[in-house]
Short mmCIF file of C-alpha atoms and ligand atoms in Angstrom, two decimals:
data_model
loop_
_atom_site.label_atom_id
_atom_site.label_comp_id
_atom_site.label_asym_id
_atom_site.label_seq_id
_atom_site.Cartn_x
_atom_site.Cartn_y
_atom_site.Cartn_z
CA MET H 283 6.94 30.17 3.02
CA PRO H 284 9.91 28.34 1.37
CA ALA H 285 9.69 24.69 0.29
CA ILE H 286 10.40 22.48 3.28
CA LYS H 287 13.00 19.72 2.92
CA PHE H 288 12.68 16.45 4.82
CA ARG H 289 15.18 15.73 7.59
CA GLY H 290 13.95 12.38 8.92
CA VAL H 291 11.97 11.81 12.12
CA ASP H 292 13.71 9.97 14.95
CA PHE H 293 12.85 10.94 18.54
CA LEU H 294 14.06 7.81 20.33
CA ASP H 295 17.21 6.91 18.39
CA PHE H 296 15.16 4.42 16.35
CA ASP H 297 18.09 4.29 13.92
CA SER H 298 20.17 2.50 16.55
CA LEU H 299 17.75 -0.45 16.23
CA LEU H 300 18.53 -0.77 12.52
CA SER H 301 21.51 -2.52 10.93
CA ASP H 302 23.88 -0.71 8.57
CA ASP H 303 22.25 -2.49 5.63
CA GLU H 304 18.77 -1.45 6.76
CA ARG H 305 19.83 2.19 7.06
CA LEU H 306 21.51 2.04 3.66
CA VAL H 307 18.36 0.69 1.99
CA ARG H 308 16.24 3.34 3.74
CA ASP H 309 18.58 6.18 2.79
CA THR H 310 18.79 5.02 -0.84
CA ALA H 311 14.99 4.94 -1.12
CA ARG H 312 14.77 8.33 0.65
CA LYS H 313 17.18 9.94 -1.79
CA PHE H 314 15.35 8.46 -4.77
CA ILE H 315 12.03 9.85 -3.55
CA GLU H 316 13.52 13.22 -2.66
CA ASP H 317 15.18 13.61 -6.07
CA ASN H 318 12.55 12.06 -8.30
CA LEU H 319 9.08 12.00 -6.77
CA ILE H 320 8.87 15.05 -4.51
CA PRO H 321 9.56 17.51 -7.39
CA ILE H 322 6.66 16.14 -9.52
CA ILE H 323 4.13 14.72 -7.09
CA GLU H 324 1.92 17.79 -6.64
CA GLU H 325 1.60 18.15 -10.41
CA CYS H 326 0.74 14.43 -10.70
CA ASN H 327 -1.81 14.73 -7.92
CA ARG H 328 -3.48 17.75 -9.54
CA ALA H 329 -3.57 16.12 -12.95
CA GLY H 330 -4.59 12.69 -11.60
CA ARG H 331 -1.48 11.29 -13.33
CA PHE H 332 0.44 8.17 -12.36
CA PRO H 333 4.18 8.97 -12.73
CA ARG H 334 4.93 6.07 -15.03
CA GLU H 335 8.38 7.44 -15.81
CA LEU H 336 9.46 6.28 -12.33
CA VAL H 337 8.60 2.61 -12.95
CA LYS H 338 11.86 1.65 -14.66
CA PRO H 339 14.15 3.43 -12.16
CA MET H 340 12.19 1.89 -9.26
CA GLY H 341 12.71 -1.53 -10.85
CA GLU H 342 16.44 -0.85 -11.19
CA LEU H 343 16.60 0.00 -7.48
CA GLY H 344 14.99 -3.37 -6.67
CA PHE H 345 11.74 -1.94 -5.23
CA PHE H 346 9.47 -4.53 -6.95
CA GLY H 347 9.24 -7.87 -5.17
CA ALA H 348 12.01 -6.53 -2.94
CA ASN H 349 11.63 -9.20 -0.23
CA LEU H 350 11.44 -12.14 -2.66
CA LYS H 351 14.45 -14.28 -3.51
CA GLY H 352 15.64 -15.26 -7.01
CA TYR H 353 14.19 -14.11 -10.38
CA ASN H 354 16.40 -10.95 -10.17
CA CYS H 355 14.58 -9.83 -6.99
CA ALA H 356 16.57 -7.87 -4.43
CA GLY H 357 16.12 -10.47 -1.66
CA MET H 358 15.73 -7.77 1.00
CA SER H 359 14.72 -8.64 4.55
CA ASN H 360 11.17 -7.74 5.53
CA VAL H 361 12.44 -4.84 7.63
CA GLU H 362 14.41 -3.47 4.67
CA TYR H 363 11.36 -3.84 2.43
CA GLY H 364 9.27 -2.05 5.06
CA LEU H 365 11.72 0.84 5.19
CA VAL H 366 11.42 1.16 1.40
CA THR H 367 7.62 1.39 1.61
CA GLN H 368 7.96 3.97 4.39
CA GLU H 369 10.07 6.18 2.14
CA LEU H 370 7.81 5.63 -0.87
CA GLU H 371 4.76 6.71 1.12
CA ARG H 372 6.64 9.66 2.58
CA GLY H 373 6.53 10.69 -1.08
CA ASP H 374 2.98 9.59 -1.86
CA SER H 375 0.59 6.81 -0.83
CA GLY H 376 -0.46 6.32 -4.45
CA VAL H 377 3.05 5.52 -5.62
CA ARG H 378 3.54 3.24 -2.62
CA SER H 379 0.22 1.56 -3.51
CA PHE H 380 1.49 0.88 -7.01
CA VAL H 381 4.65 -0.75 -5.61
CA SER H 382 2.65 -2.74 -3.02
CA VAL H 383 0.34 -4.13 -5.70
CA GLN H 384 3.16 -5.00 -8.09
CA SER H 385 5.14 -6.67 -5.27
CA ALA H 386 2.80 -8.11 -2.66
CA LEU H 387 -0.33 -8.69 -4.71
CA VAL H 388 1.05 -9.75 -8.09
CA MET H 389 4.63 -11.03 -7.69
CA TYR H 390 4.01 -12.66 -4.29
CA PRO H 391 1.08 -14.87 -5.46
CA ILE H 392 2.99 -15.93 -8.58
CA TYR H 393 6.02 -16.68 -6.37
CA THR H 394 3.96 -18.54 -3.76
CA PHE H 395 1.22 -20.26 -5.74
CA GLY H 396 2.66 -20.30 -9.28
CA SER H 397 4.20 -23.03 -11.45
CA ASP H 398 7.87 -22.83 -12.44
CA GLU H 399 6.81 -21.76 -15.91
CA GLN H 400 4.63 -18.94 -14.53
CA LYS H 401 7.45 -17.78 -12.25
CA ASN H 402 10.04 -17.80 -15.02
CA THR H 403 7.73 -16.01 -17.43
CA TRP H 404 6.44 -13.29 -15.16
CA LEU H 405 8.68 -12.61 -12.16
CA PRO H 406 11.77 -11.18 -13.91
CA ALA H 407 9.59 -8.99 -16.16
CA LEU H 408 7.54 -7.73 -13.19
CA GLN H 409 10.69 -7.17 -11.15
CA SER H 410 12.19 -4.87 -13.79
CA GLY H 411 8.91 -3.06 -14.34
CA GLU H 412 8.87 -4.14 -17.99
CA LYS H 413 5.49 -5.74 -17.21
CA LEU H 414 2.90 -4.40 -14.76
CA GLY H 415 0.27 -6.29 -12.82
CA CYS H 416 -2.97 -5.81 -10.91
CA PHE H 417 -4.88 -7.84 -8.30
CA GLY H 418 -8.60 -8.38 -8.75
CA LEU H 419 -10.35 -9.47 -5.58
CA THR H 420 -12.90 -6.74 -4.71
CA GLU H 421 -16.19 -6.69 -6.60
CA PRO H 422 -18.91 -4.04 -6.81
CA ASP H 423 -20.98 -5.91 -4.18
CA PHE H 424 -18.23 -7.59 -2.15
CA GLY H 425 -15.39 -5.65 -0.46
CA SER H 426 -14.85 -6.54 3.20
CA ASN H 427 -16.45 -9.92 2.54
CA PRO H 428 -14.63 -11.20 -0.56
CA GLY H 429 -15.93 -14.73 0.12
CA GLY H 430 -19.23 -13.62 -1.43
CA MET H 431 -17.60 -12.95 -4.81
CA ARG H 432 -19.61 -13.70 -7.94
CA THR H 433 -16.73 -14.09 -10.41
CA ARG H 434 -16.72 -17.65 -11.70
CA ALA H 435 -14.29 -19.88 -13.62
CA ARG H 436 -15.60 -22.86 -15.57
CA LYS H 437 -13.40 -25.63 -16.97
CA VAL H 438 -14.01 -26.25 -20.67
CA GLY H 439 -11.60 -28.79 -22.17
CA LYS H 440 -8.08 -27.53 -21.56
CA GLU H 441 -9.21 -23.99 -20.80
CA TYR H 442 -10.96 -22.02 -18.08
CA VAL H 443 -13.65 -19.51 -18.97
CA LEU H 444 -13.92 -16.55 -16.59
CA ASN H 445 -16.90 -14.27 -16.04
CA GLY H 446 -17.32 -11.48 -13.50
CA GLU H 447 -16.71 -7.87 -12.46
CA LYS H 448 -13.95 -6.49 -10.25
CA MET H 449 -13.98 -2.99 -8.78
CA TRP H 450 -11.48 -0.57 -7.25
CA ILE H 451 -8.53 -2.34 -8.82
CA THR H 452 -5.21 -0.50 -8.53
CA SER H 453 -3.26 -0.35 -11.83
CA GLY H 454 -6.12 -2.08 -13.70
CA THR H 455 -5.81 -0.18 -16.99
CA ILE H 456 -2.00 -0.16 -17.07
CA ALA H 457 -1.53 -3.84 -16.18
CA ASP H 458 -0.24 -6.48 -18.59
CA VAL H 459 -1.43 -9.26 -16.32
CA ALA H 460 -4.27 -9.44 -13.80
CA VAL H 461 -4.29 -11.86 -10.87
CA ILE H 462 -8.01 -12.67 -10.84
CA TRP H 463 -9.66 -14.48 -7.93
CA ALA H 464 -12.66 -16.55 -8.96
CA LYS H 465 -14.81 -19.39 -7.69
CA VAL H 466 -14.20 -22.54 -9.71
CA GLU H 467 -17.54 -24.13 -10.57
CA ASP H 468 -16.15 -27.63 -11.03
CA GLU H 469 -14.42 -27.51 -7.63
CA ASP H 470 -17.34 -26.75 -5.35
CA ASP H 471 -16.88 -23.01 -5.83
CA LYS H 472 -13.41 -23.06 -4.30
CA VAL H 473 -11.67 -19.68 -4.69
CA ARG H 474 -8.57 -19.91 -6.90
CA GLY H 475 -6.23 -17.46 -8.59
CA PHE H 476 -5.78 -17.07 -12.35
CA LEU H 477 -3.25 -15.15 -14.40
CA VAL H 478 -5.21 -13.26 -17.04
CA GLU H 479 -3.26 -11.43 -19.73
CA THR H 480 -5.13 -8.16 -20.16
CA ASP H 481 -5.17 -8.32 -23.97
CA ARG H 482 -7.35 -11.44 -23.97
CA PRO H 483 -10.72 -11.07 -25.75
CA GLY H 484 -13.51 -10.34 -23.26
CA PHE H 485 -11.25 -8.60 -20.73
CA LYS H 486 -11.98 -4.89 -20.27
CA ALA H 487 -10.59 -2.33 -17.83
CA ASP H 488 -11.85 1.23 -17.30
CA ASP H 489 -10.47 3.88 -14.99
CA ILE H 490 -12.51 5.17 -12.09
CA HIS H 491 -12.64 8.96 -12.35
CA GLY H 492 -13.52 11.60 -9.76
CA LYS H 493 -11.33 10.16 -6.99
CA TRP H 494 -10.23 12.69 -4.37
CA SER H 495 -7.68 10.23 -3.00
CA LEU H 496 -4.67 8.39 -4.43
CA ARG H 497 -4.88 10.62 -7.48
CA ALA H 498 -1.33 9.68 -8.55
CA SER H 499 -2.37 6.01 -8.71
CA VAL H 500 -4.55 4.34 -11.33
CA THR H 501 -7.75 2.73 -9.98
CA SER H 502 -9.99 0.76 -12.32
CA GLY H 503 -12.99 -1.46 -12.76
CA LEU H 504 -12.46 -4.78 -14.58
CA SER H 505 -14.98 -6.73 -16.59
CA LEU H 506 -14.45 -10.33 -17.69
CA GLN H 507 -16.92 -11.70 -20.19
CA ASP H 508 -16.22 -15.24 -21.38
CA VAL H 509 -12.48 -14.73 -21.07
CA HIS H 510 -10.71 -17.95 -22.11
CA VAL H 511 -7.37 -18.77 -20.48
CA PRO H 512 -5.37 -21.99 -20.90
CA GLU H 513 -5.45 -24.28 -17.87
CA CYS H 514 -1.76 -23.50 -17.28
CA ASN H 515 -2.86 -19.95 -16.27
CA LEU H 516 -4.42 -21.27 -13.06
CA LEU H 517 -2.12 -20.61 -10.08
CA PRO H 518 -1.74 -24.32 -9.21
CA LYS H 519 -0.99 -23.93 -5.51
CA SER H 520 -3.81 -21.48 -4.81
CA GLY H 521 -6.82 -22.91 -3.02
CA GLY H 522 -9.50 -21.27 -0.93
CA LEU H 523 -9.95 -17.73 0.33
CA LYS H 524 -6.82 -18.20 2.42
CA SER H 525 -4.71 -17.68 -0.74
CA PRO H 526 -5.78 -14.08 -1.51
CA LEU H 527 -5.76 -13.34 2.25
CA MET H 528 -2.10 -14.42 2.38
CA CYS H 529 -1.38 -11.88 -0.35
CA LEU H 530 -3.26 -9.17 1.54
CA ASN H 531 -1.14 -9.90 4.61
CA GLN H 532 1.99 -9.16 2.62
CA ALA H 533 0.55 -5.89 1.38
CA ARG H 534 -0.82 -4.86 4.79
CA TYR H 535 2.62 -5.31 6.27
CA GLY H 536 4.08 -2.83 3.76
CA ILE H 537 1.21 -0.42 4.39
CA ALA H 538 1.92 -0.43 8.13
CA TRP H 539 5.41 0.93 7.39
CA GLY H 540 4.20 3.17 4.60
CA ALA H 541 1.74 5.00 6.82
CA ILE H 542 4.63 6.08 9.03
CA GLY H 543 6.20 7.72 6.00
CA ALA H 544 3.05 9.76 5.34
CA ALA H 545 2.85 10.70 9.04
CA MET H 546 6.52 11.76 9.08
CA SER H 547 5.99 13.98 6.07
CA CYS H 548 3.01 15.73 7.71
CA TYR H 549 4.66 16.06 11.12
CA ASP H 550 7.92 17.39 9.72
CA CYS H 551 6.09 19.94 7.60
CA ALA H 552 3.90 21.10 10.52
CA LEU H 553 6.87 21.34 12.89
CA GLN H 554 8.91 23.47 10.53
CA TYR H 555 5.92 25.63 9.64
CA SER H 556 5.06 26.22 13.30
CA LEU H 557 8.59 27.47 14.00
CA LEU H 558 8.42 29.99 11.16
CA ARG H 559 4.82 31.14 11.30
CA LYS H 560 4.22 34.00 13.76
CA GLN H 561 0.91 34.99 15.36
CA PHE H 562 0.31 37.16 18.49
CA ARG H 563 3.18 39.18 20.05
CA ASP H 564 5.40 38.25 17.05
CA GLN H 565 5.81 34.74 18.51
CA PRO H 566 6.09 31.56 16.43
CA ILE H 567 2.92 29.50 16.71
CA ALA H 568 5.14 26.67 18.01
CA SER H 569 5.41 28.67 21.24
CA HIS H 570 1.69 28.25 21.99
CA GLN H 571 0.81 25.35 24.28
CA LEU H 572 -2.03 24.05 22.13
CA VAL H 573 0.24 23.80 19.08
CA GLN H 574 2.91 22.02 21.14
CA GLN H 575 0.28 19.57 22.35
CA LYS H 576 -0.48 18.62 18.74
CA LEU H 577 3.20 18.23 17.86
CA THR H 578 3.76 16.15 21.00
CA TRP H 579 0.84 13.88 20.16
CA MET H 580 2.25 13.32 16.71
CA ILE H 581 5.85 12.54 17.67
CA ASN H 582 4.60 10.32 20.47
CA GLU H 583 2.40 8.27 18.13
CA ILE H 584 4.94 8.15 15.28
CA THR H 585 7.55 6.80 17.70
CA LYS H 586 5.18 4.11 19.02
CA ALA H 587 4.22 3.16 15.45
CA GLN H 588 7.88 2.78 14.48
CA LEU H 589 8.53 0.41 17.38
CA LEU H 590 5.36 -1.58 16.67
CA VAL H 591 6.09 -2.18 13.02
CA LEU H 592 9.77 -2.90 13.61
CA GLN H 593 8.80 -5.69 16.02
CA VAL H 594 6.29 -7.05 13.49
CA GLY H 595 9.03 -6.90 10.83
CA ARG H 596 11.51 -8.72 13.07
CA LEU H 597 8.88 -11.41 13.75
CA LYS H 598 8.23 -11.68 10.01
CA ASP H 599 11.94 -12.08 9.31
CA ALA H 600 12.08 -14.80 11.98
CA GLY H 601 9.09 -16.59 10.38
CA LYS H 602 7.00 -16.02 13.51
CA VAL H 603 4.58 -13.28 12.49
CA GLN H 604 0.85 -13.95 12.72
CA HIS H 605 -1.85 -12.25 10.70
CA GLN H 606 -3.28 -10.51 13.78
CA HIS H 607 0.12 -8.89 14.42
CA ILE H 608 0.03 -7.41 10.93
CA SER H 609 -3.59 -6.31 11.47
CA MET H 610 -2.56 -4.44 14.60
CA ALA H 611 0.27 -2.66 12.80
CA LYS H 612 -1.88 -1.74 9.78
CA ARG H 613 -4.81 -0.59 11.91
CA ASN H 614 -2.78 1.45 14.36
CA ASN H 615 -0.35 3.02 11.95
CA VAL H 616 -2.86 4.11 9.33
CA TRP H 617 -5.14 5.59 12.01
CA MET H 618 -2.15 7.32 13.57
CA ALA H 619 -1.05 8.73 10.20
CA LEU H 620 -4.54 10.01 9.40
CA GLU H 621 -4.70 11.77 12.78
CA CYS H 622 -1.25 13.27 12.17
CA ALA H 623 -2.41 14.51 8.77
CA ARG H 624 -5.49 16.13 10.34
CA LEU H 625 -3.51 17.78 13.16
CA SER H 626 -0.81 18.96 10.75
CA ARG H 627 -3.42 20.39 8.41
CA ASP H 628 -4.82 22.31 11.35
CA ILE H 629 -1.39 23.68 12.36
CA LEU H 630 -0.89 25.10 8.87
CA GLY H 631 -4.19 27.00 9.04
CA ALA H 632 -5.40 28.07 5.59
CA ASN H 633 -2.09 27.01 4.03
CA GLY H 634 -2.93 23.49 5.15
CA VAL H 635 -5.54 23.10 2.42
CA ALA H 636 -3.21 24.18 -0.41
CA ASP H 637 -0.95 21.87 -2.40
CA ASP H 638 2.09 24.09 -1.81
CA TYR H 639 2.40 21.68 1.12
CA PRO H 640 1.99 17.88 1.04
CA ILE H 641 -0.42 17.55 3.98
CA MET H 642 -3.84 17.73 2.36
CA ARG H 643 -2.70 15.24 -0.30
CA HIS H 644 -1.52 12.81 2.38
CA LEU H 645 -4.76 13.33 4.30
CA MET H 646 -6.90 12.52 1.29
CA ASN H 647 -4.69 9.55 0.34
CA LEU H 648 -4.84 8.09 3.82
CA GLU H 649 -8.63 7.97 3.68
CA SER H 650 -8.24 5.24 1.02
CA VAL H 651 -5.41 3.55 2.90
CA LYS H 652 -7.71 3.33 5.92
CA THR H 653 -10.31 1.54 3.78
CA TYR H 654 -8.32 -0.76 1.53
CA GLU H 655 -6.52 -3.95 2.51
CA GLY H 656 -9.08 -4.53 5.25
CA THR H 657 -10.81 -1.49 6.68
CA HIS H 658 -9.86 -0.14 10.11
CA ASP H 659 -12.95 -1.79 11.57
CA ILE H 660 -12.32 -5.14 9.91
CA HIS H 661 -8.86 -5.17 11.53
CA THR H 662 -10.55 -4.37 14.85
CA LEU H 663 -12.60 -7.55 14.37
CA ILE H 664 -9.54 -9.59 13.38
CA ILE H 665 -7.74 -8.55 16.58
CA GLY H 666 -10.94 -9.05 18.59
CA GLN H 667 -11.29 -12.56 17.19
CA SER H 668 -7.66 -13.27 18.04
CA VAL H 669 -7.98 -12.26 21.70
CA THR H 670 -11.47 -13.63 22.40
CA GLY H 671 -11.62 -16.58 20.06
CA ILE H 672 -15.04 -15.30 18.95
CA ASP H 673 -15.77 -14.38 15.34
CA ALA H 674 -17.77 -11.10 15.31
CA PHE H 675 -17.80 -10.35 11.58
C1 FAD W 66 -8.06 3.56 -4.00
C2 FAD W 66 -8.42 2.13 -3.76
C3 FAD W 66 -7.65 1.11 -4.32
C4 FAD W 66 -8.01 -0.23 -4.14
N1 FAD W 66 -7.24 -1.22 -4.75
C5 FAD W 66 -7.69 -2.51 -4.73
C6 FAD W 66 -7.02 -3.53 -5.49
O1 FAD W 66 -5.98 -3.28 -6.12
N2 FAD W 66 -7.56 -4.78 -5.52
C7 FAD W 66 -8.69 -5.11 -4.83
O2 FAD W 66 -9.10 -6.26 -4.90
N3 FAD W 66 -9.33 -4.15 -4.08
C8 FAD W 66 -8.88 -2.89 -4.02
N4 FAD W 66 -9.54 -1.91 -3.29
C9 FAD W 66 -10.79 -2.26 -2.62
C10 FAD W 66 -10.68 -2.31 -1.12
O3 FAD W 66 -9.92 -3.40 -0.70
C11 FAD W 66 -12.11 -2.31 -0.56
O4 FAD W 66 -12.63 -1.02 -0.78
C12 FAD W 66 -12.18 -2.67 0.91
O5 FAD W 66 -11.95 -4.04 1.08
C13 FAD W 66 -13.53 -2.31 1.56
O6 FAD W 66 -14.57 -2.81 0.80
P1 FAD W 66 -15.81 -1.84 0.39
O7 FAD W 66 -15.26 -0.58 -0.16
O8 FAD W 66 -16.70 -2.66 -0.46
O9 FAD W 66 -16.51 -1.50 1.74
P2 FAD W 66 -17.60 -2.40 2.53
O10 FAD W 66 -17.09 -3.80 2.69
O11 FAD W 66 -18.94 -2.21 1.91
O12 FAD W 66 -17.57 -1.68 3.97
C14 FAD W 66 -18.23 -0.43 4.18
C15 FAD W 66 -18.14 -0.12 5.68
O13 FAD W 66 -18.78 -1.17 6.42
C16 FAD W 66 -17.90 -1.67 7.40
N5 FAD W 66 -18.14 -3.11 7.60
C17 FAD W 66 -18.24 -4.09 6.66
N6 FAD W 66 -18.45 -5.28 7.24
C18 FAD W 66 -18.48 -5.05 8.59
C19 FAD W 66 -18.66 -5.89 9.75
N7 FAD W 66 -18.82 -7.22 9.63
N8 FAD W 66 -18.64 -5.30 10.96
C20 FAD W 66 -18.44 -3.97 11.08
N9 FAD W 66 -18.26 -3.13 10.05
C21 FAD W 66 -18.28 -3.66 8.81
C22 FAD W 66 -16.50 -1.41 6.86
O14 FAD W 66 -15.53 -1.37 7.89
C23 FAD W 66 -16.71 -0.05 6.20
O15 FAD W 66 -16.62 0.96 7.16
C24 FAD W 66 -9.15 -0.57 -3.38
C25 FAD W 66 -9.90 0.47 -2.79
C26 FAD W 66 -9.54 1.78 -2.95
C27 FAD W 66 -10.36 2.86 -2.31
#
């Protein structure tokens, strides 16, 4: 079976809802991924290699901190930024994860909670990809409930001393700076963010091996043992668990678009395969009702997901989005994409498990995407809390 080239997925003239600028941004990102990531991604996935050679070109295209203004950032709208993450994840969820972390979880907190000096020092360098960052919230014993974190910061003279462990940290071993969330002992254990340069004594990062998901993305454990940072490394406007949750909201928004990209890739591959593959009476498998049912389910759900996330993006651009809107988009779209990956895998039969096709890679990646940035079930509880007013966590 020949390599299958992507043609875009648009059942309901979704493109007519986008502006010329939005389509241009989407098409530029699509071409970049087609030319640069698709040819190498299966090799990266097999080798468990992050394609670092793409960092600089992605920076030049304005992918990092794309929806931030100033500091050389592209100043894209939220819909444009979402379309970029869709195209990135059409390539690979791991590469999209890298961009989400750099943008929404490292640049956004510096932009939102940082001092002018922190912004001037870090944002241009992170935007170009000259410097890389990671976001340390999750700990070995606290994932869905980050409020239980054990990492502590203690004020000693004009410094803070940090101690703790972080786990499942994207880009941990390749980062120059880590945004570390810790409880500050002198402030009643209030959660605050710190910029920790990763070459400071006492800071250690180790890669997590044996991952069957997001293999083209680096995932690490961090250890901080008596790491001293000057007091100017505290993110001054951070305060309380709300601060990291605001960052997660930014990232979840990008994920909701990204998942559509992964679903499109799987659907497009399964559709083309089903038209070429023949079984019984020399008929393409696409002619069988049960195969058509799967394709119909997928295009139906992809189309609904596109409309959902576009509305969330328009609300975000208008400054009206609420966190439960983003939870709905993340929850629905990642679930939808995972189901599309499973159905597409099935349509390809045995070929579906081989990496001649992108489906199994997307399927395995999406298992992580379902879990990180608030699991599917945690988003169920966020939406449930929003509609009932009752906290069921
Ligand atoms: C590849 C990868 C990259 C990641 N990158 C980062 C990163 O860069 N930075 C970072 O800080 N973290 C990162 N994470 C961590 C991620 O955010 C956590 O894994 C996630 O928050 C879930 O936490 P957990 O794995 O500890 O699961 P747990 O919180 O232990 O949850 C396990 C199960 O219990 C369920 N559950 C928990 N509480 C409830 C409840 N109250 N009601 C019902 N069900 C519940 C969950 O839905 C889930 O099904 C990453 C994870 C992965 C896999």
